[in-house]
Amino acid sequence: MFYFHTFSASRGHAVIEKKNEKLDHRDYAEQVAAVIRLDAIANVVLNARREICGLFVGDFVQAHRVGAHFALETYGTHIPIQSRKETDLVVLNCYPLDSDPIQTGKALWATRYFEKAYKLALNPASDGICYHGLFDEIDYKRYLEQRAERTQPELPAPKIGDRDQLHVWSEHFRVDDFYKKHANGIMFRNLEQLIQLFADKLPSNAKVAVLPSAGIQVIAEE
């Protein structure tokens, strides 16, 4: 597991088919599956309401590819060129990957497509950052003890930063965990206050783009 988590060669975000001959973690995973004689897989694709909209059963390579292409079509989001150039604020709802704040990054894919927009992510982080022994290299009991000993720093005074900074509203994202993961980011607890700060910052005719399920949406290239 640790090897696959730290494997450097990847096909990239929403890339299904290989574009070169270099082996990546999916190639090695499929080779291992072949060695252990995996007979079949059963994968599902969920919609924004967490309902099953696709079920793919069969060969671990062929069924996966069909399901992946279906997911790419299902989750594909078209962002018009005009919106990319003129949007003043992009709001990314991290749902449905919004229980563990470590997954925030999976909702940030769209930020690079907006040339001048402020960036706001909504992530309640209801579960907090979960225990991950592979990286902490400690047992769970010791992890809890160390976590209990940590002192929560106070949030800086709320303000809107620069356009290249990430603004995050979260109820449960620990302050120290947030700034460790997003050193240049700004976190807020009060959503109404954050909305008012942006209302004061942006012009009255500001253009806002909202991705309601940014955690699973992917860009649909033109």
PDB file of C-alpha atoms in Angstrom:
ATOM      1  CA  MET A   1       0.000   0.000   0.000  1.00  0.00           C
ATOM      2  CA  PHE A   2       2.760   2.443   0.901  1.00  0.00           C
ATOM      3  CA  TYR A   3       4.516   1.661  -2.391  1.00  0.00           C
ATOM      4  CA  PHE A   4       1.421   2.462  -4.446  1.00  0.00           C
ATOM      5  CA  HIS A   5       0.710   5.620  -2.428  1.00  0.00           C
ATOM      6  CA  THR A   6       4.177   6.949  -3.197  1.00  0.00           C
ATOM      7  CA  PHE A   7       4.578   5.639  -6.753  1.00  0.00           C
ATOM      8  CA  SER A   8       5.756   8.527  -8.925  1.00  0.00           C
ATOM      9  CA  ALA A   9       4.493   7.416 -12.345  1.00  0.00           C
ATOM     10  CA  SER A  10       0.820   8.237 -12.839  1.00  0.00           C
ATOM     11  CA  ARG A  11      -1.426   8.786 -15.857  1.00  0.00           C
ATOM     12  CA  GLY A  12      -2.711  12.008 -14.372  1.00  0.00           C
ATOM     13  CA  HIS A  13      -6.121  13.367 -13.503  1.00  0.00           C
ATOM     14  CA  ALA A  14      -8.970  11.656 -15.394  1.00  0.00           C
ATOM     15  CA  VAL A  15      -6.573   9.943 -17.838  1.00  0.00           C
ATOM     16  CA  ILE A  16      -7.748   6.430 -18.671  1.00  0.00           C
ATOM     17  CA  GLU A  17      -5.697   5.188 -21.611  1.00  0.00           C
ATOM     18  CA  LYS A  18      -1.900   5.296 -21.652  1.00  0.00           C
ATOM     19  CA  LYS A  19      -0.217   7.892 -23.824  1.00  0.00           C
ATOM     20  CA  ASN A  20       3.282   6.358 -23.718  1.00  0.00           C
ATOM     21  CA  GLU A  21       5.034   3.081 -22.928  1.00  0.00           C
ATOM     22  CA  LYS A  22       6.234   4.070 -19.463  1.00  0.00           C
ATOM     23  CA  LEU A  23       4.899   1.754 -16.772  1.00  0.00           C
ATOM     24  CA  ASP A  24       2.778   3.370 -14.059  1.00  0.00           C
ATOM     25  CA  HIS A  25       1.037   2.194 -10.885  1.00  0.00           C
ATOM     26  CA  ARG A  26      -1.996   0.934 -12.790  1.00  0.00           C
ATOM     27  CA  ASP A  27       0.208  -1.281 -14.991  1.00  0.00           C
ATOM     28  CA  TYR A  28       1.823  -2.833 -11.947  1.00  0.00           C
ATOM     29  CA  ALA A  29      -1.541  -3.279 -10.214  1.00  0.00           C
ATOM     30  CA  GLU A  30      -2.884  -5.119 -13.256  1.00  0.00           C
ATOM     31  CA  GLN A  31       0.228  -7.279 -13.441  1.00  0.00           C
ATOM     32  CA  VAL A  32      -0.221  -8.258  -9.797  1.00  0.00           C
ATOM     33  CA  ALA A  33      -3.904  -9.012 -10.415  1.00  0.00           C
ATOM     34  CA  ALA A  34      -2.932 -11.289 -13.291  1.00  0.00           C
ATOM     35  CA  VAL A  35      -0.363 -13.134 -11.168  1.00  0.00           C
ATOM     36  CA  ILE A  36      -2.845 -13.840  -8.381  1.00  0.00           C
ATOM     37  CA  ARG A  37      -5.423 -14.834 -11.036  1.00  0.00           C
ATOM     38  CA  LEU A  38      -8.122 -12.346 -10.211  1.00  0.00           C
ATOM     39  CA  ASP A  39     -11.210 -13.684 -11.974  1.00  0.00           C
ATOM     40  CA  ALA A  40     -13.483 -10.651 -12.112  1.00  0.00           C
ATOM     41  CA  ILE A  41     -14.302  -7.270 -10.633  1.00  0.00           C
ATOM     42  CA  ALA A  42     -17.557  -5.510  -9.797  1.00  0.00           C
ATOM     43  CA  ASN A  43     -17.361  -1.703  -9.904  1.00  0.00           C
ATOM     44  CA  VAL A  44     -20.067   0.927  -9.604  1.00  0.00           C
ATOM     45  CA  VAL A  45     -20.308   4.557 -10.707  1.00  0.00           C
ATOM     46  CA  LEU A  46     -22.318   6.822  -8.404  1.00  0.00           C
ATOM     47  CA  ASN A  47     -24.154  10.000  -9.319  1.00  0.00           C
ATOM     48  CA  ALA A  48     -24.277  13.241  -7.318  1.00  0.00           C
ATOM     49  CA  ARG A  49     -27.054  11.776  -5.134  1.00  0.00           C
ATOM     50  CA  ARG A  50     -24.856   8.758  -4.329  1.00  0.00           C
ATOM     51  CA  GLU A  51     -27.114   6.499  -6.353  1.00  0.00           C
ATOM     52  CA  ILE A  52     -25.711   3.748  -8.559  1.00  0.00           C
ATOM     53  CA  CYS A  53     -25.923   4.860 -12.167  1.00  0.00           C
ATOM     54  CA  GLY A  54     -23.553   2.287 -13.626  1.00  0.00           C
ATOM     55  CA  LEU A  55     -22.513  -1.276 -12.726  1.00  0.00           C
ATOM     56  CA  PHE A  56     -19.547  -2.918 -14.444  1.00  0.00           C
ATOM     57  CA  VAL A  57     -18.686  -6.575 -13.868  1.00  0.00           C
ATOM     58  CA  GLY A  58     -16.144  -8.732 -15.665  1.00  0.00           C
ATOM     59  CA  ASP A  59     -12.472  -8.838 -16.616  1.00  0.00           C
ATOM     60  CA  PHE A  60     -10.434  -6.620 -14.303  1.00  0.00           C
ATOM     61  CA  VAL A  61      -8.967  -4.667 -17.213  1.00  0.00           C
ATOM     62  CA  GLN A  62     -11.802  -4.565 -19.728  1.00  0.00           C
ATOM     63  CA  ALA A  63     -14.623  -3.953 -17.223  1.00  0.00           C
ATOM     64  CA  HIS A  64     -12.586  -1.269 -15.509  1.00  0.00           C
ATOM     65  CA  ARG A  65     -11.907   0.553 -18.777  1.00  0.00           C
ATOM     66  CA  VAL A  66     -15.577   0.540 -19.782  1.00  0.00           C
ATOM     67  CA  GLY A  67     -16.600   1.763 -16.344  1.00  0.00           C
ATOM     68  CA  ALA A  68     -13.902   4.445 -16.316  1.00  0.00           C
ATOM     69  CA  HIS A  69     -15.030   5.832 -19.673  1.00  0.00           C
ATOM     70  CA  PHE A  70     -18.638   5.825 -18.440  1.00  0.00           C
ATOM     71  CA  ALA A  71     -17.571   7.690 -15.282  1.00  0.00           C
ATOM     72  CA  LEU A  72     -15.623  10.237 -17.338  1.00  0.00           C
ATOM     73  CA  GLU A  73     -18.705  10.876 -19.447  1.00  0.00           C
ATOM     74  CA  THR A  74     -20.969  11.014 -16.381  1.00  0.00           C
ATOM     75  CA  TYR A  75     -18.753  13.365 -14.393  1.00  0.00           C
ATOM     76  CA  GLY A  76     -17.518  15.441 -17.322  1.00  0.00           C
ATOM     77  CA  THR A  77     -18.076  19.164 -16.836  1.00  0.00           C
ATOM     78  CA  HIS A  78     -17.817  21.647 -19.685  1.00  0.00           C
ATOM     79  CA  ILE A  79     -16.418  25.049 -18.750  1.00  0.00           C
ATOM     80  CA  PRO A  80     -16.995  27.597 -21.540  1.00  0.00           C
ATOM     81  CA  ILE A  81     -14.031  29.677 -22.643  1.00  0.00           C
ATOM     82  CA  GLN A  82     -15.855  32.878 -21.696  1.00  0.00           C
ATOM     83  CA  SER A  83     -16.404  31.615 -18.167  1.00  0.00           C
ATOM     84  CA  ARG A  84     -12.742  30.697 -17.845  1.00  0.00           C
ATOM     85  CA  LYS A  85     -11.746  34.251 -18.731  1.00  0.00           C
ATOM     86  CA  GLU A  86     -14.451  36.289 -16.975  1.00  0.00           C
ATOM     87  CA  THR A  87     -15.345  34.426 -13.755  1.00  0.00           C
ATOM     88  CA  ASP A  88     -14.539  36.464 -10.637  1.00  0.00           C
ATOM     89  CA  LEU A  89     -15.119  33.712  -8.059  1.00  0.00           C
ATOM     90  CA  VAL A  90     -15.191  29.931  -8.393  1.00  0.00           C
ATOM     91  CA  VAL A  91     -16.955  28.038  -5.590  1.00  0.00           C
ATOM     92  CA  LEU A  92     -15.993  24.393  -5.188  1.00  0.00           C
ATOM     93  CA  ASN A  93     -18.245  22.209  -3.067  1.00  0.00           C
ATOM     94  CA  CYS A  94     -15.978  19.312  -2.044  1.00  0.00           C
ATOM     95  CA  TYR A  95     -18.990  16.946  -1.822  1.00  0.00           C
ATOM     96  CA  PRO A  96     -19.103  13.964  -1.849  1.00  0.00           C
ATOM     97  CA  LEU A  97     -15.469  13.727  -0.670  1.00  0.00           C
ATOM     98  CA  ASP A  98     -15.980  16.259   2.086  1.00  0.00           C
ATOM     99  CA  SER A  99     -15.782  14.193   5.261  1.00  0.00           C
ATOM    100  CA  ASP A 100     -11.979  13.859   5.322  1.00  0.00           C
ATOM    101  CA  PRO A 101     -10.163  17.173   4.675  1.00  0.00           C
ATOM    102  CA  ILE A 102      -7.160  15.366   3.225  1.00  0.00           C
ATOM    103  CA  GLN A 103      -9.336  14.821   0.134  1.00  0.00           C
ATOM    104  CA  THR A 104      -9.832  18.562  -0.463  1.00  0.00           C
ATOM    105  CA  GLY A 105      -7.303  18.455  -3.289  1.00  0.00           C
ATOM    106  CA  LYS A 106      -9.551  16.217  -5.377  1.00  0.00           C
ATOM    107  CA  ALA A 107     -12.042  19.071  -5.649  1.00  0.00           C
ATOM    108  CA  LEU A 108      -9.495  21.698  -6.681  1.00  0.00           C
ATOM    109  CA  TRP A 109      -8.905  20.450 -10.236  1.00  0.00           C
ATOM    110  CA  ALA A 110     -11.024  23.251 -11.735  1.00  0.00           C
ATOM    111  CA  THR A 111      -9.125  26.163 -10.221  1.00  0.00           C
ATOM    112  CA  ARG A 112      -6.481  26.133 -12.949  1.00  0.00           C
ATOM    113  CA  TYR A 113      -9.132  26.711 -15.632  1.00  0.00           C
ATOM    114  CA  PHE A 114     -10.212  30.110 -14.310  1.00  0.00           C
ATOM    115  CA  GLU A 115      -7.753  32.819 -15.215  1.00  0.00           C
ATOM    116  CA  LYS A 116      -8.622  35.552 -12.709  1.00  0.00           C
ATOM    117  CA  ALA A 117     -11.062  34.024 -10.232  1.00  0.00           C
ATOM    118  CA  TYR A 118     -10.849  33.953  -6.467  1.00  0.00           C
ATOM    119  CA  LYS A 119     -10.990  30.368  -5.191  1.00  0.00           C
ATOM    120  CA  LEU A 120     -13.362  29.159  -2.485  1.00  0.00           C
ATOM    121  CA  ALA A 121     -13.727  25.537  -1.359  1.00  0.00           C
ATOM    122  CA  LEU A 122     -16.513  24.329   0.956  1.00  0.00           C
ATOM    123  CA  ASN A 123     -15.352  21.367   3.024  1.00  0.00           C
ATOM    124  CA  PRO A 124     -17.026  20.677   6.396  1.00  0.00           C
ATOM    125  CA  ALA A 125     -14.439  17.933   7.142  1.00  0.00           C
ATOM    126  CA  SER A 126     -16.884  16.245   9.506  1.00  0.00           C
ATOM    127  CA  ASP A 127     -14.507  13.340  10.234  1.00  0.00           C
ATOM    128  CA  GLY A 128     -11.346  15.412  10.529  1.00  0.00           C
ATOM    129  CA  ILE A 129      -8.104  14.119   9.038  1.00  0.00           C
ATOM    130  CA  CYS A 130      -8.320  10.364   9.490  1.00  0.00           C
ATOM    131  CA  TYR A 131      -5.570   8.161  10.848  1.00  0.00           C
ATOM    132  CA  HIS A 132      -3.177   6.976   8.146  1.00  0.00           C
ATOM    133  CA  GLY A 133      -0.573   4.694   9.664  1.00  0.00           C
ATOM    134  CA  LEU A 134       1.282   4.307   6.378  1.00  0.00           C
ATOM    135  CA  PHE A 135       2.442   7.901   6.579  1.00  0.00           C
ATOM    136  CA  ASP A 136       2.469   8.490  10.329  1.00  0.00           C
ATOM    137  CA  GLU A 137       4.420   5.256  10.843  1.00  0.00           C
ATOM    138  CA  ILE A 138       2.933   4.919  14.317  1.00  0.00           C
ATOM    139  CA  ASP A 139       0.257   2.757  15.840  1.00  0.00           C
ATOM    140  CA  TYR A 140      -3.269   4.078  16.280  1.00  0.00           C
ATOM    141  CA  LYS A 141      -3.078   4.389  20.092  1.00  0.00           C
ATOM    142  CA  ARG A 142       0.041   6.505  19.880  1.00  0.00           C
ATOM    143  CA  TYR A 143      -1.530   8.586  17.134  1.00  0.00           C
ATOM    144  CA  LEU A 144      -4.497   9.421  19.410  1.00  0.00           C
ATOM    145  CA  GLU A 145      -2.166  10.296  22.285  1.00  0.00           C
ATOM    146  CA  GLN A 146      -0.136  12.664  20.132  1.00  0.00           C
ATOM    147  CA  ARG A 147      -3.273  14.225  18.702  1.00  0.00           C
ATOM    148  CA  ALA A 148      -4.672  14.862  22.200  1.00  0.00           C
ATOM    149  CA  GLU A 149      -1.439  16.608  23.223  1.00  0.00           C
ATOM    150  CA  ARG A 150      -1.563  19.082  20.347  1.00  0.00           C
ATOM    151  CA  THR A 151      -2.724  22.616  21.058  1.00  0.00           C
ATOM    152  CA  GLN A 152      -5.061  24.210  18.553  1.00  0.00           C
ATOM    153  CA  PRO A 153      -3.767  27.600  17.388  1.00  0.00           C
ATOM    154  CA  GLU A 154      -6.305  30.355  16.806  1.00  0.00           C
ATOM    155  CA  LEU A 155      -7.436  31.280  13.321  1.00  0.00           C
ATOM    156  CA  PRO A 156      -6.014  34.537  11.950  1.00  0.00           C
ATOM    157  CA  ALA A 157      -8.450  37.429  11.550  1.00  0.00           C
ATOM    158  CA  PRO A 158     -10.769  36.593   8.636  1.00  0.00           C
ATOM    159  CA  LYS A 159      -9.965  38.417   5.397  1.00  0.00           C
ATOM    160  CA  ILE A 160     -10.037  37.802   1.667  1.00  0.00           C
ATOM    161  CA  GLY A 161      -6.579  37.114   0.311  1.00  0.00           C
ATOM    162  CA  ASP A 162      -5.143  37.193  -3.191  1.00  0.00           C
ATOM    163  CA  ARG A 163      -6.664  35.499  -6.224  1.00  0.00           C
ATOM    164  CA  ASP A 164      -3.992  32.814  -6.218  1.00  0.00           C
ATOM    165  CA  GLN A 165      -4.763  31.839  -2.623  1.00  0.00           C
ATOM    166  CA  LEU A 166      -7.203  29.110  -1.626  1.00  0.00           C
ATOM    167  CA  HIS A 167     -10.057  30.184   0.653  1.00  0.00           C
ATOM    168  CA  VAL A 168     -11.657  27.299   2.551  1.00  0.00           C
ATOM    169  CA  TRP A 169     -14.745  27.236   4.734  1.00  0.00           C
ATOM    170  CA  SER A 170     -14.764  24.298   7.145  1.00  0.00           C
ATOM    171  CA  GLU A 171     -16.463  23.466  10.405  1.00  0.00           C
ATOM    172  CA  HIS A 172     -14.058  20.760  11.569  1.00  0.00           C
ATOM    173  CA  PHE A 173     -10.743  21.110   9.704  1.00  0.00           C
ATOM    174  CA  ARG A 174      -8.191  21.579  12.511  1.00  0.00           C
ATOM    175  CA  VAL A 175      -6.298  24.840  12.193  1.00  0.00           C
ATOM    176  CA  ASP A 176      -2.833  23.287  12.449  1.00  0.00           C
ATOM    177  CA  ASP A 177      -3.737  20.512   9.994  1.00  0.00           C
ATOM    178  CA  PHE A 178      -5.108  23.053   7.526  1.00  0.00           C
ATOM    179  CA  TYR A 179      -2.055  25.296   7.433  1.00  0.00           C
ATOM    180  CA  LYS A 180       0.230  22.276   7.264  1.00  0.00           C
ATOM    181  CA  LYS A 181      -1.587  21.125   4.129  1.00  0.00           C
ATOM    182  CA  HIS A 182      -2.398  24.575   2.669  1.00  0.00           C
ATOM    183  CA  ALA A 183       0.407  26.849   3.837  1.00  0.00           C
ATOM    184  CA  ASN A 184      -0.715  29.685   1.560  1.00  0.00           C
ATOM    185  CA  GLY A 185      -4.433  29.154   2.169  1.00  0.00           C
ATOM    186  CA  ILE A 186      -6.956  30.970   4.341  1.00  0.00           C
ATOM    187  CA  MET A 187      -9.531  29.111   6.429  1.00  0.00           C
ATOM    188  CA  PHE A 188     -12.877  30.389   7.721  1.00  0.00           C
ATOM    189  CA  ARG A 189     -15.361  29.006  10.250  1.00  0.00           C
ATOM    190  CA  ASN A 190     -18.259  31.426   9.741  1.00  0.00           C
ATOM    191  CA  LEU A 191     -19.818  30.897   6.319  1.00  0.00           C
ATOM    192  CA  GLU A 192     -22.120  33.923   6.506  1.00  0.00           C
ATOM    193  CA  GLN A 193     -19.172  36.118   7.382  1.00  0.00           C
ATOM    194  CA  LEU A 194     -17.187  34.705   4.477  1.00  0.00           C
ATOM    195  CA  ILE A 195     -20.044  35.372   2.052  1.00  0.00           C
ATOM    196  CA  GLN A 196     -20.233  38.958   3.268  1.00  0.00           C
ATOM    197  CA  LEU A 197     -16.476  39.432   2.893  1.00  0.00           C
ATOM    198  CA  PHE A 198     -16.662  38.309  -0.732  1.00  0.00           C
ATOM    199  CA  ALA A 199     -19.736  40.493  -1.299  1.00  0.00           C
ATOM    200  CA  ASP A 200     -17.745  43.489  -0.078  1.00  0.00           C
ATOM    201  CA  LYS A 201     -14.691  42.520  -2.110  1.00  0.00           C
ATOM    202  CA  LEU A 202     -16.272  41.759  -5.493  1.00  0.00           C
ATOM    203  CA  PRO A 203     -18.161  44.155  -7.779  1.00  0.00           C
ATOM    204  CA  SER A 204     -21.960  44.047  -7.762  1.00  0.00           C
ATOM    205  CA  ASN A 205     -21.957  42.442 -11.234  1.00  0.00           C
ATOM    206  CA  ALA A 206     -19.380  39.788 -10.331  1.00  0.00           C
ATOM    207  CA  LYS A 207     -19.572  36.468 -12.174  1.00  0.00           C
ATOM    208  CA  VAL A 208     -19.533  33.363  -9.994  1.00  0.00           C
ATOM    209  CA  ALA A 209     -19.005  29.750 -11.119  1.00  0.00           C
ATOM    210  CA  VAL A 210     -20.268  26.989  -8.799  1.00  0.00           C
ATOM    211  CA  LEU A 211     -19.286  23.320  -8.992  1.00  0.00           C
ATOM    212  CA  PRO A 212     -21.815  21.524  -6.744  1.00  0.00           C
ATOM    213  CA  SER A 213     -19.982  18.172  -6.655  1.00  0.00           C
ATOM    214  CA  ALA A 214     -16.407  19.204  -7.355  1.00  0.00           C
ATOM    215  CA  GLY A 215     -15.067  16.139  -5.562  1.00  0.00           C
ATOM    216  CA  ILE A 216     -16.138  13.922  -8.477  1.00  0.00           C
ATOM    217  CA  GLN A 217     -16.576  16.320 -11.393  1.00  0.00           C
ATOM    218  CA  VAL A 218     -13.865  16.323 -14.069  1.00  0.00           C
ATOM    219  CA  ILE A 219     -13.081  18.720 -16.853  1.00  0.00           C
ATOM    220  CA  ALA A 220     -14.595  17.944 -20.256  1.00  0.00           C
ATOM    221  CA  GLU A 221     -11.922  19.068 -22.677  1.00  0.00           C
ATOM    222  CA  GLU A 222     -13.056  20.797 -25.857  1.00  0.00           C
TER     223      GLU A 222
END
